[in-house]
Amino acid sequence: MVRLGLDQVEMRRMKEDDIEMVKALIKEGCGGTENRLILHILTRPLCLFILAVFSSILRCLVHSFILALAIPVFLLIIYLKITMPRSTGVLGSSRPYWDYVGSSYRGSQDEKLQNPYCRISGKAPVTKKPRRRIGIKDKDKDKDTSTERVTPDREQAAGQVWVADCEGEIIGCIFLESENRAHIRRICRLVTGCWYRREGLGRLLVQSLEQRERDNSAHRVYAHVPYPSKVAEAFFRKIGYVQLGEGANEEEDTEMNLETPERGFLGHPLTKVFYKDL
């Protein structure tokens, strides 16, 4: 873990040159999320019952108890691996992360979030020339880069990506879904670099974005987190978010009914939805 000076972090809109670094950061940040979600689904009672039924049928065909158990599980894992990336890449969005990042609206250099630590310390963030992030290879770059033309309308529909820049290195990012409902915002991904966790960077990104949206007349922010992630759940609770279904007078709020968890195989929830009134 690297000691981070939060007053030296510049939070700005993602630019064209940041796309590959943001993609690498997302890959690093959600590397185990998909596997945890698959394990969560495989251990649900209904899923176990279906696997047991198929195993019983295969037991009569293959005459091997081990194969009868392994084949249904293996096929289901393959199916989930193929169908799940859209849910785990950018939670709450129908877009996989490589398409979301590539087609998100890119702002100009003067679009920044206020950093409260700069006002306290009196220092200004130091911005250097971006460094090439270790681990990004040309072959990965070619594979992830979309050949589809990104139009301005598509950029606006995809939403916004804000990055935390410290001395030219992108150490965190936060995804804000496009505004589909008046005065309502949705955070669908928050990632910090593995060397900069537990340093307050995630809190800084979320609260700075909340302040910007509050100034733009937003009155509620939703956040989608992976269902089995206890760390993400604890983080959002700590900064004042409430899980959907636990708050008072939610039944009287028609706006709550429009925000539902992402669901996957057999309707099992893949995300938990948290909200905070600004």
XYZ file of N, CA and C in Angstrom:
834
model
N 0.833 -1.193 0.000
C 0.000 0.000 0.000
C 0.875 1.253 0.000
N 0.548 2.215 -0.831
C 1.314 3.443 -0.965
C 0.602 4.562 -0.223
N 1.368 5.318 0.560
C 0.785 6.440 1.288
C 0.414 7.530 0.293
N -0.841 7.920 0.300
C -1.356 8.842 -0.707
C -1.713 10.180 -0.078
N -1.231 11.270 -0.701
C -1.634 12.601 -0.287
C -2.886 13.006 -1.058
N -4.029 12.994 -0.393
C -5.287 13.246 -1.090
C -5.367 14.662 -1.658
N -4.605 15.586 -1.081
C -4.637 16.942 -1.605
C -3.911 17.052 -2.939
N -3.190 15.998 -3.337
C -2.489 16.006 -4.613
C -3.248 15.246 -5.709
N -4.479 14.851 -5.417
C -5.290 14.107 -6.377
C -6.177 15.074 -7.154
N -6.071 14.996 -8.462
C -6.926 15.793 -9.341
C -8.016 14.880 -9.901
N -9.266 15.261 -9.715
C -10.402 14.471 -10.203
C -11.020 15.185 -11.398
N -10.928 14.555 -12.539
C -11.356 15.182 -13.781
C -12.086 14.184 -14.668
N -12.718 14.713 -15.698
C -13.429 13.866 -16.649
C -12.440 13.068 -17.487
N -12.790 11.834 -17.787
C -11.936 11.000 -18.617
C -11.754 11.615 -19.992
N -10.521 11.530 -20.501
C -10.208 12.028 -21.839
C -9.852 10.855 -22.746
N -9.651 11.164 -24.005
C -9.369 10.119 -24.995
C -8.120 9.318 -24.623
N -7.097 10.001 -24.138
C -5.839 9.333 -23.809
C -5.938 8.447 -22.567
N -7.014 8.605 -21.789
C -7.148 7.851 -20.547
C -7.832 6.504 -20.737
N -8.413 6.264 -21.903
C -9.308 5.116 -22.060
C -8.633 3.798 -21.733
N -7.449 3.557 -22.287
C -6.784 2.272 -22.064
C -6.364 2.094 -20.610
N -5.931 3.179 -19.955
C -5.554 3.084 -18.552
C -6.768 2.804 -17.679
N -7.917 3.390 -18.012
C -9.139 3.135 -17.245
C -9.590 1.696 -17.435
N -9.492 1.175 -18.660
C -9.856 -0.218 -18.907
C -8.983 -1.166 -18.082
N -7.693 -0.888 -18.031
C -6.786 -1.727 -17.246
C -7.127 -1.656 -15.759
N -7.510 -0.472 -15.289
C -7.877 -0.310 -13.889
C -9.142 -1.091 -13.561
N -10.112 -1.077 -14.469
C -11.355 -1.831 -14.260
C -11.064 -3.328 -14.222
N -10.223 -3.807 -15.129
C -9.863 -5.227 -15.139
C -9.238 -5.629 -13.810
N -8.369 -4.762 -13.313
C -7.687 -5.042 -12.045
C -8.661 -5.018 -10.880
N -9.592 -4.076 -10.920
C -10.498 -3.880 -9.789
C -11.596 -4.908 -9.671
N -12.058 -5.455 -10.788
C -13.177 -6.402 -10.723
C -12.749 -7.799 -11.140
N -11.457 -8.106 -10.964
C -10.943 -9.405 -11.384
C -11.654 -10.570 -10.726
N -11.951 -10.501 -9.439
C -12.594 -11.616 -8.755
C -14.092 -11.492 -8.618
N -14.658 -10.367 -9.056
C -16.097 -10.159 -8.883
C -16.918 -11.201 -9.617
N -16.532 -11.493 -10.845
C -17.286 -12.455 -11.642
C -17.271 -13.835 -10.994
N -16.121 -14.280 -10.516
C -16.033 -15.594 -9.891
C -16.854 -15.665 -8.603
N -16.861 -14.578 -7.838
C -17.660 -14.571 -6.607
C -19.153 -14.621 -6.917
N -19.568 -13.926 -7.970
C -20.973 -13.962 -8.362
C -21.378 -15.350 -8.848
N -20.501 -16.000 -9.606
C -20.795 -17.353 -10.085
C -20.929 -18.314 -8.903
N -20.023 -18.210 -7.940
C -20.100 -19.064 -6.756
C -21.389 -18.795 -5.979
N -21.764 -17.522 -5.892
C -23.006 -17.161 -5.200
C -24.208 -17.816 -5.873
N -24.258 -17.787 -7.212
C -25.385 -18.378 -7.938
C -25.396 -19.892 -7.803
N -24.235 -20.519 -7.899
C -24.152 -21.978 -7.842
C -24.591 -22.534 -6.490
N -24.509 -21.738 -5.451
C -24.859 -22.225 -4.114
C -26.274 -21.857 -3.692
N -27.070 -21.286 -4.607
C -28.475 -20.998 -4.286
C -29.278 -22.300 -4.305
N -30.277 -22.466 -3.414
C -31.038 -23.722 -3.325
C -31.676 -24.166 -4.640
N -32.292 -23.239 -5.380
C -32.939 -23.623 -6.632
C -31.923 -24.115 -7.650
N -30.782 -23.443 -7.717
C -29.735 -23.851 -8.648
C -29.184 -25.225 -8.263
N -28.987 -25.464 -6.971
C -28.506 -26.765 -6.520
C -29.508 -27.867 -6.856
N -30.789 -27.556 -6.741
C -31.819 -28.552 -7.065
C -31.786 -28.903 -8.552
N -31.649 -27.876 -9.409
C -31.599 -28.126 -10.856
C -30.355 -28.939 -11.214
N -29.223 -28.604 -10.618
C -28.004 -29.367 -10.879
C -28.151 -30.816 -10.425
N -28.825 -31.017 -9.300
C -29.022 -32.380 -8.807
C -29.900 -33.194 -9.754
N -30.928 -32.565 -10.328
C -31.806 -33.253 -11.279
C -31.026 -33.674 -12.521
N -30.253 -32.749 -13.069
C -29.465 -33.076 -14.267
C -28.412 -34.138 -13.959
N -27.824 -34.077 -12.768
C -26.832 -35.080 -12.400
C -27.463 -36.466 -12.304
N -28.683 -36.527 -11.792
C -29.375 -37.814 -11.694
C -29.657 -38.401 -13.067
N -30.033 -37.540 -14.015
C -30.297 -38.006 -15.375
C -29.011 -38.490 -16.034
N -27.926 -37.713 -15.867
C -26.652 -38.092 -16.474
C -26.069 -39.356 -15.842
N -26.403 -39.589 -14.577
C -25.889 -40.780 -13.893
C -26.309 -42.061 -14.614
N -27.512 -42.024 -15.222
C -28.004 -43.196 -15.948
C -27.364 -43.325 -17.326
N -26.798 -42.215 -17.834
C -26.249 -42.230 -19.192
C -24.747 -42.483 -19.218
N -24.028 -41.840 -18.313
C -22.569 -41.937 -18.362
C -22.010 -42.995 -17.422
N -22.853 -43.505 -16.500
C -22.438 -44.553 -15.569
C -21.197 -44.158 -14.768
N -21.126 -42.877 -14.456
C -20.007 -42.381 -13.640
C -20.533 -41.293 -12.725
N -20.414 -41.527 -11.434
C -20.942 -40.566 -10.472
C -20.197 -39.233 -10.545
N -18.877 -39.285 -10.704
C -18.066 -38.062 -10.745
C -18.408 -37.230 -11.977
N -18.493 -37.879 -13.138
C -18.837 -37.151 -14.358
C -20.249 -36.587 -14.298
N -21.154 -37.341 -13.703
C -22.540 -36.879 -13.592
C -22.631 -35.621 -12.729
N -21.751 -35.495 -11.757
C -21.714 -34.282 -10.936
C -20.989 -33.136 -11.629
N -19.883 -33.455 -12.296
C -19.007 -32.410 -12.840
C -19.561 -31.770 -14.109
N -20.170 -32.554 -14.986
C -20.596 -32.026 -16.290
C -21.625 -30.908 -16.159
N -22.729 -31.069 -15.379
C -23.684 -29.961 -15.260
C -23.073 -28.696 -14.669
N -22.216 -28.865 -13.652
C -21.578 -27.690 -13.036
C -20.666 -26.997 -14.035
N -19.894 -27.769 -14.767
C -18.973 -27.207 -15.754
C -19.739 -26.450 -16.842
N -20.814 -27.027 -17.352
C -21.595 -26.374 -18.406
C -22.254 -25.098 -17.898
N -22.734 -25.127 -16.653
C -23.361 -23.932 -16.092
C -22.344 -22.815 -15.893
N -21.138 -23.163 -15.447
C -20.091 -22.152 -15.276
C -19.740 -21.515 -16.618
N -19.629 -22.334 -17.664
C -19.350 -21.797 -18.994
C -20.455 -20.850 -19.436
N -21.694 -21.243 -19.199
C -22.836 -20.390 -19.572
C -22.790 -19.056 -18.820
N -22.524 -19.114 -17.531
C -22.465 -17.885 -16.743
C -21.291 -17.008 -17.160
N -20.161 -17.627 -17.492
C -19.004 -16.863 -17.948
C -19.323 -16.096 -19.226
N -20.129 -16.692 -20.087
C -20.456 -16.059 -21.362
C -21.482 -14.946 -21.181
N -22.441 -15.159 -20.315
C -23.567 -14.222 -20.200
C -23.399 -13.163 -19.123
N -22.435 -13.320 -18.211
C -22.353 -12.422 -17.069
C -21.551 -11.137 -17.267
N -20.583 -11.024 -18.177
C -19.761 -9.813 -18.233
C -20.538 -8.502 -18.301
N -21.701 -8.483 -18.919
C -22.470 -7.242 -18.991
C -22.900 -6.776 -17.598
N -23.071 -7.688 -16.690
C -23.499 -7.308 -15.349
C -22.333 -6.928 -14.456
N -21.200 -7.602 -14.619
C -20.084 -7.354 -13.715
C -19.167 -6.244 -14.195
N -19.220 -5.916 -15.492
C -18.341 -4.870 -15.997
C -18.730 -3.502 -15.487
N -19.970 -3.107 -15.724
C -20.497 -1.841 -15.224
C -21.839 -2.159 -14.584
N -21.873 -2.252 -13.275
C -23.066 -2.712 -12.579
C -24.220 -1.739 -12.772
N -25.400 -2.291 -13.065
C -26.573 -1.475 -13.285
C -26.701 -0.980 -14.699
N -25.744 -1.293 -15.565
C -25.770 -0.849 -16.954
C -25.823 -2.062 -17.870
N -26.441 -1.912 -19.024
C -26.520 -3.012 -19.985
C -25.259 -3.121 -20.828
N -24.310 -2.207 -20.643
C -23.090 -2.198 -21.453
C -21.946 -2.896 -20.740
N -21.149 -3.706 -21.447
C -19.915 -4.219 -20.851
C -18.924 -3.076 -20.672
N -17.974 -3.251 -19.763
C -17.118 -2.118 -19.401
C -16.298 -1.605 -20.575
N -15.854 -2.527 -21.482
C -15.001 -2.059 -22.582
C -15.781 -1.160 -23.542
N -17.087 -1.432 -23.694
C -17.898 -0.580 -24.555
C -18.299 0.692 -23.827
N -18.598 0.559 -22.530
C -19.023 1.722 -21.751
C -17.921 2.775 -21.694
N -16.723 2.311 -21.372
C -15.600 3.255 -21.268
C -15.277 3.851 -22.630
N -15.284 3.009 -23.666
C -14.925 3.498 -24.990
C -15.910 4.481 -25.572
N -17.181 4.402 -25.155
C -18.190 5.278 -25.746
C -18.708 6.334 -24.772
N -18.146 6.397 -23.558
C -18.600 7.394 -22.593
C -18.190 8.798 -23.027
N -18.947 9.755 -22.538
C -18.677 11.148 -22.879
C -17.345 11.569 -22.285
N -16.515 12.181 -23.137
C -15.194 12.637 -22.694
C -15.196 14.155 -22.577
N -14.844 14.613 -21.425
C -14.901 16.040 -21.193
C -13.612 16.752 -21.533
N -13.649 18.035 -21.414
C -12.463 18.845 -21.649
C -11.646 18.926 -20.369
N -10.456 19.494 -20.465
C -9.530 19.509 -19.334
C -10.041 20.335 -18.163
N -10.943 21.272 -18.414
C -11.395 22.132 -17.324
C -12.576 21.540 -16.558
N -13.043 20.347 -16.942
C -14.134 19.699 -16.216
C -13.548 18.876 -15.088
N -13.638 19.403 -13.883
C -13.020 18.765 -12.731
C -13.984 18.772 -11.551
N -13.716 17.861 -10.619
C -14.442 17.831 -9.361
C -13.634 18.586 -8.314
N -14.322 19.221 -7.403
C -13.640 19.951 -6.343
C -13.030 18.972 -5.348
N -11.802 19.216 -5.003
C -11.112 18.408 -4.015
C -11.057 19.190 -2.702
N -11.842 18.786 -1.696
C -11.862 19.553 -0.438
C -10.523 19.567 0.281
N -9.685 18.578 0.062
C -8.381 18.520 0.732
C -7.454 19.617 0.226
N -7.676 20.057 -1.030
C -6.853 21.153 -1.564
C -7.145 22.455 -0.829
N -8.417 22.669 -0.488
C -8.774 23.896 0.237
C -8.198 23.877 1.648
N -8.156 22.679 2.245
C -7.646 22.575 3.613
C -6.142 22.791 3.652
N -5.432 22.157 2.723
C -3.968 22.238 2.733
C -3.435 23.479 2.040
N -4.257 24.065 1.157
C -3.801 25.217 0.395
C -2.923 24.869 -0.777
N -2.770 23.571 -1.079
C -1.937 23.124 -2.184
C -2.783 22.874 -3.417
N -2.157 22.909 -4.562
C -2.829 22.598 -5.824
C -2.342 21.242 -6.313
N -3.239 20.438 -6.894
C -2.812 19.129 -7.407
C -1.711 19.275 -8.441
N -0.748 18.353 -8.397
C 0.356 18.352 -9.346
C 0.003 17.409 -10.491
N 0.003 17.920 -11.708
C -0.328 17.105 -12.874
C 0.895 17.015 -13.772
N 1.349 15.805 -14.006
C 2.480 15.570 -14.890
C 2.002 14.868 -16.142
N 2.923 14.669 -17.049
C 2.592 13.957 -18.278
C 2.178 12.533 -17.939
N 1.048 12.039 -18.493
C 0.595 10.683 -18.174
C 1.660 9.648 -18.471
N 1.790 8.681 -17.536
C 2.733 7.595 -17.716
C 2.020 6.386 -18.287
N 2.772 5.603 -19.022
C 2.205 4.369 -19.563
C 2.049 3.370 -18.432
N 0.851 2.887 -18.234
C 0.570 1.991 -17.123
C 1.158 0.615 -17.368
N 1.838 0.060 -16.369
C 2.438 -1.262 -16.501
C 1.340 -2.296 -16.646
N 1.499 -3.182 -17.599
C 0.524 -4.254 -17.786
C -0.347 -4.060 -19.004
N -0.338 -2.894 -19.624
C -1.096 -2.669 -20.846
C -0.214 -3.029 -22.022
N -0.563 -4.042 -22.725
C 0.204 -4.481 -23.864
C -0.524 -4.117 -25.143
N 0.256 -4.020 -26.186
C -0.325 -3.607 -27.452
C -1.384 -4.580 -27.928
N -1.170 -5.879 -27.694
C -2.157 -6.841 -28.165
C -3.474 -6.693 -27.415
N -3.403 -6.384 -26.111
C -4.628 -6.138 -25.365
C -5.294 -4.869 -25.822
N -4.482 -3.895 -26.159
C -5.018 -2.625 -26.615
C -5.786 -2.803 -27.915
N -5.205 -3.583 -28.835
C -5.867 -3.823 -30.104
C -7.144 -4.629 -29.926
N -7.133 -5.552 -28.963
C -8.293 -6.403 -28.759
C -9.461 -5.623 -28.180
N -9.173 -4.710 -27.236
C -10.247 -4.011 -26.551
C -10.768 -2.806 -27.319
N -9.959 -2.246 -28.218
C -10.362 -1.044 -28.921
C -11.472 -1.356 -29.908
N -12.585 -0.670 -29.794
C -13.719 -0.927 -30.672
C -13.535 -0.195 -31.988
N -13.893 -0.887 -33.080
C -13.815 -0.261 -34.402
C -15.089 0.482 -34.739
N -16.090 0.359 -33.880
C -17.356 1.032 -34.133
C -17.217 2.525 -33.860
N -17.803 3.319 -34.731
C -17.691 4.772 -34.599
C -18.550 5.256 -33.424
N -17.940 6.058 -32.566
C -18.635 6.595 -31.401
C -19.172 7.974 -31.739
N -20.471 8.094 -31.782
C -21.115 9.366 -32.105
C -21.333 10.178 -30.834
N -21.525 11.494 -30.962
C -21.804 12.314 -29.769
C -23.034 11.854 -29.002
N -24.078 11.415 -29.718
C -25.289 10.943 -29.036
C -25.001 9.690 -28.209
N -24.159 8.818 -28.756
C -23.820 7.601 -28.028
C -22.973 7.922 -26.805
N -22.090 8.888 -26.934
C -21.284 9.297 -25.788
C -22.168 9.809 -24.657
N -23.141 10.648 -25.005
C -24.020 11.196 -23.981
C -24.870 10.111 -23.343
N -25.323 9.129 -24.138
C -26.160 8.055 -23.607
C -25.385 7.128 -22.688
N -24.088 6.964 -22.953
C -23.282 6.043 -22.149
C -23.038 6.566 -20.750
N -22.958 7.863 -20.571
C -22.719 8.417 -19.248
C -21.337 9.031 -19.134
N -20.853 9.136 -17.896
C -19.599 9.831 -17.626
C -18.653 8.932 -16.838
N -17.383 9.097 -17.104
C -16.343 8.454 -16.304
C -15.431 9.548 -15.772
N -15.305 9.599 -14.457
C -14.401 10.550 -13.806
C -13.202 9.788 -13.275
N -12.019 10.354 -13.422
C -10.800 9.668 -13.002
C -10.081 10.473 -11.928
N -9.370 9.747 -11.070
C -8.507 10.369 -10.070
C -7.083 10.315 -10.592
N -6.513 11.486 -10.837
C -5.192 11.603 -11.442
C -4.219 12.131 -10.391
N -3.164 11.361 -10.142
C -2.131 11.789 -9.199
C -0.788 11.745 -9.904
N -0.242 12.899 -10.187
C 1.051 13.029 -10.864
C 1.071 12.286 -12.193
N -0.021 12.401 -12.911
C -0.091 11.810 -14.245
C -0.504 10.356 -14.280
N -0.709 9.725 -13.139
C -1.137 8.321 -13.095
C -2.585 8.246 -12.638
N -3.389 7.481 -13.361
C -4.788 7.297 -12.999
C -4.850 6.218 -11.927
N -5.283 6.592 -10.720
C -5.279 5.677 -9.584
C -6.682 5.292 -9.142
N -7.696 5.830 -9.783
C -9.066 5.492 -9.432
C -10.029 6.069 -10.453
N -11.233 5.535 -10.484
C -12.249 6.065 -11.395
C -13.629 5.764 -10.839
N -14.598 6.558 -11.263
C -15.979 6.377 -10.850
C -16.872 6.597 -12.060
N -17.841 5.717 -12.241
C -18.740 5.768 -13.395
C -20.074 6.360 -12.960
N -20.551 7.320 -13.702
C -21.858 7.931 -13.452
C -22.748 7.664 -14.654
N -23.856 6.970 -14.419
C -24.770 6.637 -15.504
C -25.391 7.900 -16.070
N -25.801 7.851 -17.339
C -26.456 8.993 -17.963
C -27.759 9.306 -17.229
N -28.186 10.551 -17.300
C -29.364 10.999 -16.558
C -30.634 10.534 -17.275
N -31.232 9.474 -16.737
C -32.469 8.946 -17.315
C -33.712 9.473 -16.606
N -33.546 9.901 -15.354
C -34.666 10.440 -14.584
C -34.229 11.752 -13.960
N -35.115 12.705 -13.954
C -34.788 14.052 -13.481
C -34.359 14.021 -12.019
N -33.231 14.663 -11.731
C -32.703 14.847 -10.376
C -32.268 13.537 -9.725
N -32.126 12.480 -10.512
C -31.677 11.190 -9.993
C -30.379 10.818 -10.688
N -29.370 10.395 -9.905
C -28.094 9.974 -10.467
C -27.799 8.545 -10.009
N -26.946 7.861 -10.783
C -26.608 6.482 -10.453
C -25.109 6.252 -10.622
N -24.482 5.769 -9.560
C -23.084 5.334 -9.620
C -23.092 3.836 -9.923
N -22.460 3.449 -11.010
C -22.495 2.033 -11.376
C -21.120 1.374 -11.357
N -20.093 2.076 -10.968
C -18.794 1.440 -10.760
C -17.860 2.418 -10.071
N -17.187 1.931 -9.055
C -16.163 2.694 -8.341
C -14.966 1.778 -8.172
N -13.817 2.210 -8.672
C -12.608 1.388 -8.608
C -11.436 2.255 -8.165
N -10.649 1.733 -7.242
C -9.396 2.384 -6.868
C -8.260 1.386 -7.086
N -7.094 1.895 -7.425
C -5.943 1.038 -7.645
C -5.591 0.241 -6.404
N -5.080 -0.975 -6.586
C -4.820 -1.862 -5.448
C -3.801 -1.275 -4.482
N -2.915 -0.393 -4.949
C -1.902 0.194 -4.079
C -2.422 1.414 -3.328
N -3.644 1.848 -3.617
C -4.150 3.096 -3.047
C -5.473 2.879 -2.308
N -5.708 1.670 -1.835
C -6.934 1.390 -1.106
C -6.758 1.666 0.382
N -7.899 1.929 1.021
C -7.929 2.266 2.451
C -7.150 3.552 2.742
N -7.086 4.421 1.748
C -6.425 5.713 1.922
C -7.427 6.870 1.812
N -8.715 6.562 1.642
C -9.731 7.608 1.531
C -10.014 8.037 0.110
N -9.401 7.371 -0.882
C -9.591 7.774 -2.274
C -11.013 7.503 -2.755
N -11.567 6.343 -2.399
C -12.934 6.030 -2.807
C -13.932 7.012 -2.223
N -13.773 7.334 -0.944
C -14.646 8.308 -0.292
C -14.525 9.677 -0.974
N -13.298 10.052 -1.321
C -13.071 11.340 -1.971
C -13.794 11.409 -3.318
N -13.709 10.341 -4.110
C -14.369 10.320 -5.411
C -15.880 10.415 -5.272
N -16.443 9.616 -4.372
C -17.901 9.593 -4.216
C -18.416 10.922 -3.686
N -17.810 11.431 -2.639
C -18.326 12.655 -2.034
C -18.113 13.877 -2.916
N -17.027 13.914 -3.676
C -16.819 15.030 -4.600
C -17.845 14.993 -5.728
N -18.168 13.786 -6.199
C -19.183 13.647 -7.240
C -20.556 14.004 -6.694
N -20.829 13.621 -5.460
C -22.105 13.989 -4.822
C -22.244 15.505 -4.743
N -21.167 16.191 -4.375
C -21.218 17.650 -4.265
C -21.513 18.284 -5.615
N -20.901 17.766 -6.670
C -21.159 18.298 -8.011
C -22.613 18.089 -8.412
N -23.143 16.895 -8.156
C -24.519 16.613 -8.545
C -25.506 17.371 -7.672
N -25.146 17.616 -6.411
C -25.990 18.436 -5.540
C -26.076 19.858 -6.075
N -24.952 20.372 -6.543
C -24.948 21.714 -7.140
C -25.752 21.764 -8.438
N -25.894 20.591 -9.093
C -26.672 20.518 -10.335
C -28.115 20.097 -10.083
N -28.571 20.254 -8.829
C -29.982 20.045 -8.452
C -30.393 18.583 -8.337
N -29.453 17.667 -8.261
C -29.814 16.267 -8.013
C -30.191 16.109 -6.540
N -31.194 15.276 -6.248
C -31.597 15.096 -4.857
C -31.434 13.660 -4.369
N -30.993 12.737 -5.260
C -30.757 11.371 -4.810
C -29.722 10.701 -5.711
N -28.871 9.885 -5.080
C -27.863 9.122 -5.814
C -28.034 7.651 -5.463
N -28.066 6.800 -6.485
C -28.098 5.350 -6.299
C -26.714 4.788 -6.586
N -26.395 3.691 -5.928
C -25.122 3.001 -6.171
C -25.393 1.503 -6.253
N -24.915 0.878 -7.330
C -25.034 -0.571 -7.499
C -23.707 -1.217 -7.120
N -23.763 -2.210 -6.233
C -22.548 -2.917 -5.818
C -22.756 -4.410 -6.044
N -21.694 -5.180 -6.278
C -21.837 -6.626 -6.466
C -22.488 -7.275 -5.251
N -23.367 -8.232 -5.489
C -24.144 -8.843 -4.404
C -23.272 -9.449 -3.304
N -22.218 -10.227 -3.630
C -21.462 -10.849 -2.531
C -20.359 -9.982 -1.948
N -20.248 -8.715 -2.355
C -19.137 -7.880 -1.916
C -19.459 -7.214 -0.578
N -18.935 -7.770 0.499
C -19.140 -7.190 1.817
C -18.345 -5.892 1.997
N -17.198 -5.805 1.313
C -16.368 -4.601 1.419
C -17.098 -3.404 0.824
N -17.675 -3.579 -0.381
C -18.398 -2.476 -1.013
C -19.623 -2.092 -0.206
N -20.304 -3.088 0.333
C -21.492 -2.807 1.151
C -21.120 -1.988 2.382
N -20.059 -2.399 3.066
C -19.627 -1.669 4.261
C -19.170 -0.252 3.916
N -18.515 -0.099 2.759
C -18.028 1.212 2.344
C -19.184 2.189 2.154
N -20.210 1.781 1.393
C -21.307 2.705 1.120
C -22.143 2.983 2.372
N -22.277 2.002 3.233
C -22.981 2.271 4.494
C -22.210 3.296 5.324
N -20.896 3.197 5.299
C -20.064 4.086 6.113
C -20.188 5.539 5.670
N -20.415 5.764 4.376
C -20.492 7.152 3.890
C -21.949 7.620 3.753
N -22.863 6.913 4.417
C -24.225 7.428 4.544
C -25.262 6.853 3.612
N -24.957 5.782 2.892
C -25.932 5.177 1.983
C -26.762 4.130 2.716
N -27.983 3.937 2.249
C -28.911 2.967 2.830
C -29.284 1.965 1.753
N -29.311 0.680 2.107
C -29.682 -0.329 1.125
C -31.162 -0.241 0.811
N -31.485 -0.384 -0.456
C -32.875 -0.337 -0.897
C -33.663 -1.440 -0.205
N -34.753 -1.052 0.461
C -35.572 -2.003 1.200
C -35.420 -1.869 2.705
N -34.452 -1.080 3.154
C -34.221 -0.914 4.588
C -34.645 0.457 5.100
N -34.881 1.390 4.201
C -35.218 2.743 4.619
C -36.681 2.895 4.989
N -36.984 3.961 5.721
C -38.361 4.246 6.115
C -39.120 4.921 4.979
N -40.405 4.626 4.888
C -41.311 5.252 3.909
C -40.902 4.994 2.464
N -40.217 3.877 2.213
C -39.832 3.572 0.834
C -41.042 3.199 -0.021
N -42.029 2.570 0.590
C -43.211 2.154 -0.161
C -43.981 3.345 -0.697
N -43.888 4.485 -0.018
C -44.594 5.682 -0.447
C -43.826 6.437 -1.521
N -42.589 6.072 -1.750
C -41.753 6.768 -2.728
C -41.808 5.999 -4.051
N -42.544 6.519 -5.018
C -42.692 5.833 -6.309
C -41.376 5.771 -7.065
N -40.464 6.692 -6.777
C -39.174 6.707 -7.463
C -38.359 5.458 -7.124
N -38.553 4.927 -5.915
C -37.812 3.741 -5.487
C -38.153 2.529 -6.351
N -39.406 2.466 -6.826
C -39.834 1.305 -7.606
C -39.172 1.234 -8.968
N -38.567 2.326 -9.411
C -37.925 2.360 -10.724
C -36.480 1.884 -10.673
N -35.954 1.697 -9.483
C -34.557 1.256 -9.329
C -34.556 -0.162 -8.783
N -34.138 -1.110 -9.567
C -34.161 -2.512 -9.157
C -32.769 -3.123 -9.303
N -32.463 -4.140 -8.508
C -31.159 -4.801 -8.628
C -31.012 -5.496 -9.975
N -29.778 -5.601 -10.426
C -29.473 -6.372 -11.631
C -29.654 -7.852 -11.318
N -30.285 -8.579 -12.234
C -30.552 -10.001 -11.987
C -29.940 -10.852 -13.089
N -29.550 -12.063 -12.710
C -28.908 -12.971 -13.648
C -29.635 -14.283 -13.769
N -28.914 -15.383 -13.795
C -29.464 -16.720 -13.998
C -30.536 -17.042 -12.961
N -31.711 -17.498 -13.434
C -32.856 -17.856 -12.596
C -33.354 -16.688 -11.751
N -33.037 -15.484 -12.175
C -33.519 -14.302 -11.471
C -32.783 -13.972 -10.194
N -31.648 -14.620 -9.957
C -30.887 -14.330 -8.741
C -30.285 -12.924 -8.822
N -30.368 -12.151 -7.754
C -29.803 -10.794 -7.788
C -28.291 -10.820 -7.893
N -27.762 -9.975 -8.764
C -26.321 -9.838 -8.928
C -25.797 -8.585 -8.237
N -26.678 -7.658 -7.934
C -26.253 -6.408 -7.310
C -27.142 -6.084 -6.120
N -26.600 -5.288 -5.238
C -27.375 -4.651 -4.184
C -27.446 -3.166 -4.511
N -28.597 -2.568 -4.283
C -28.794 -1.163 -4.610
C -28.818 -0.350 -3.314
N -27.964 0.659 -3.273
C -27.914 1.586 -2.148
C -28.296 2.976 -2.653
N -28.797 3.797 -1.759
C -29.178 5.153 -2.166
C -28.878 6.138 -1.038
N -28.765 7.385 -1.449
C -28.514 8.466 -0.482
C -29.214 9.722 -0.969
N -29.966 10.337 -0.092
C -30.618 11.601 -0.433
C -29.653 12.746 -0.138
N -29.462 13.586 -1.158
C -28.482 14.679 -1.053
C -29.091 15.889 -0.353
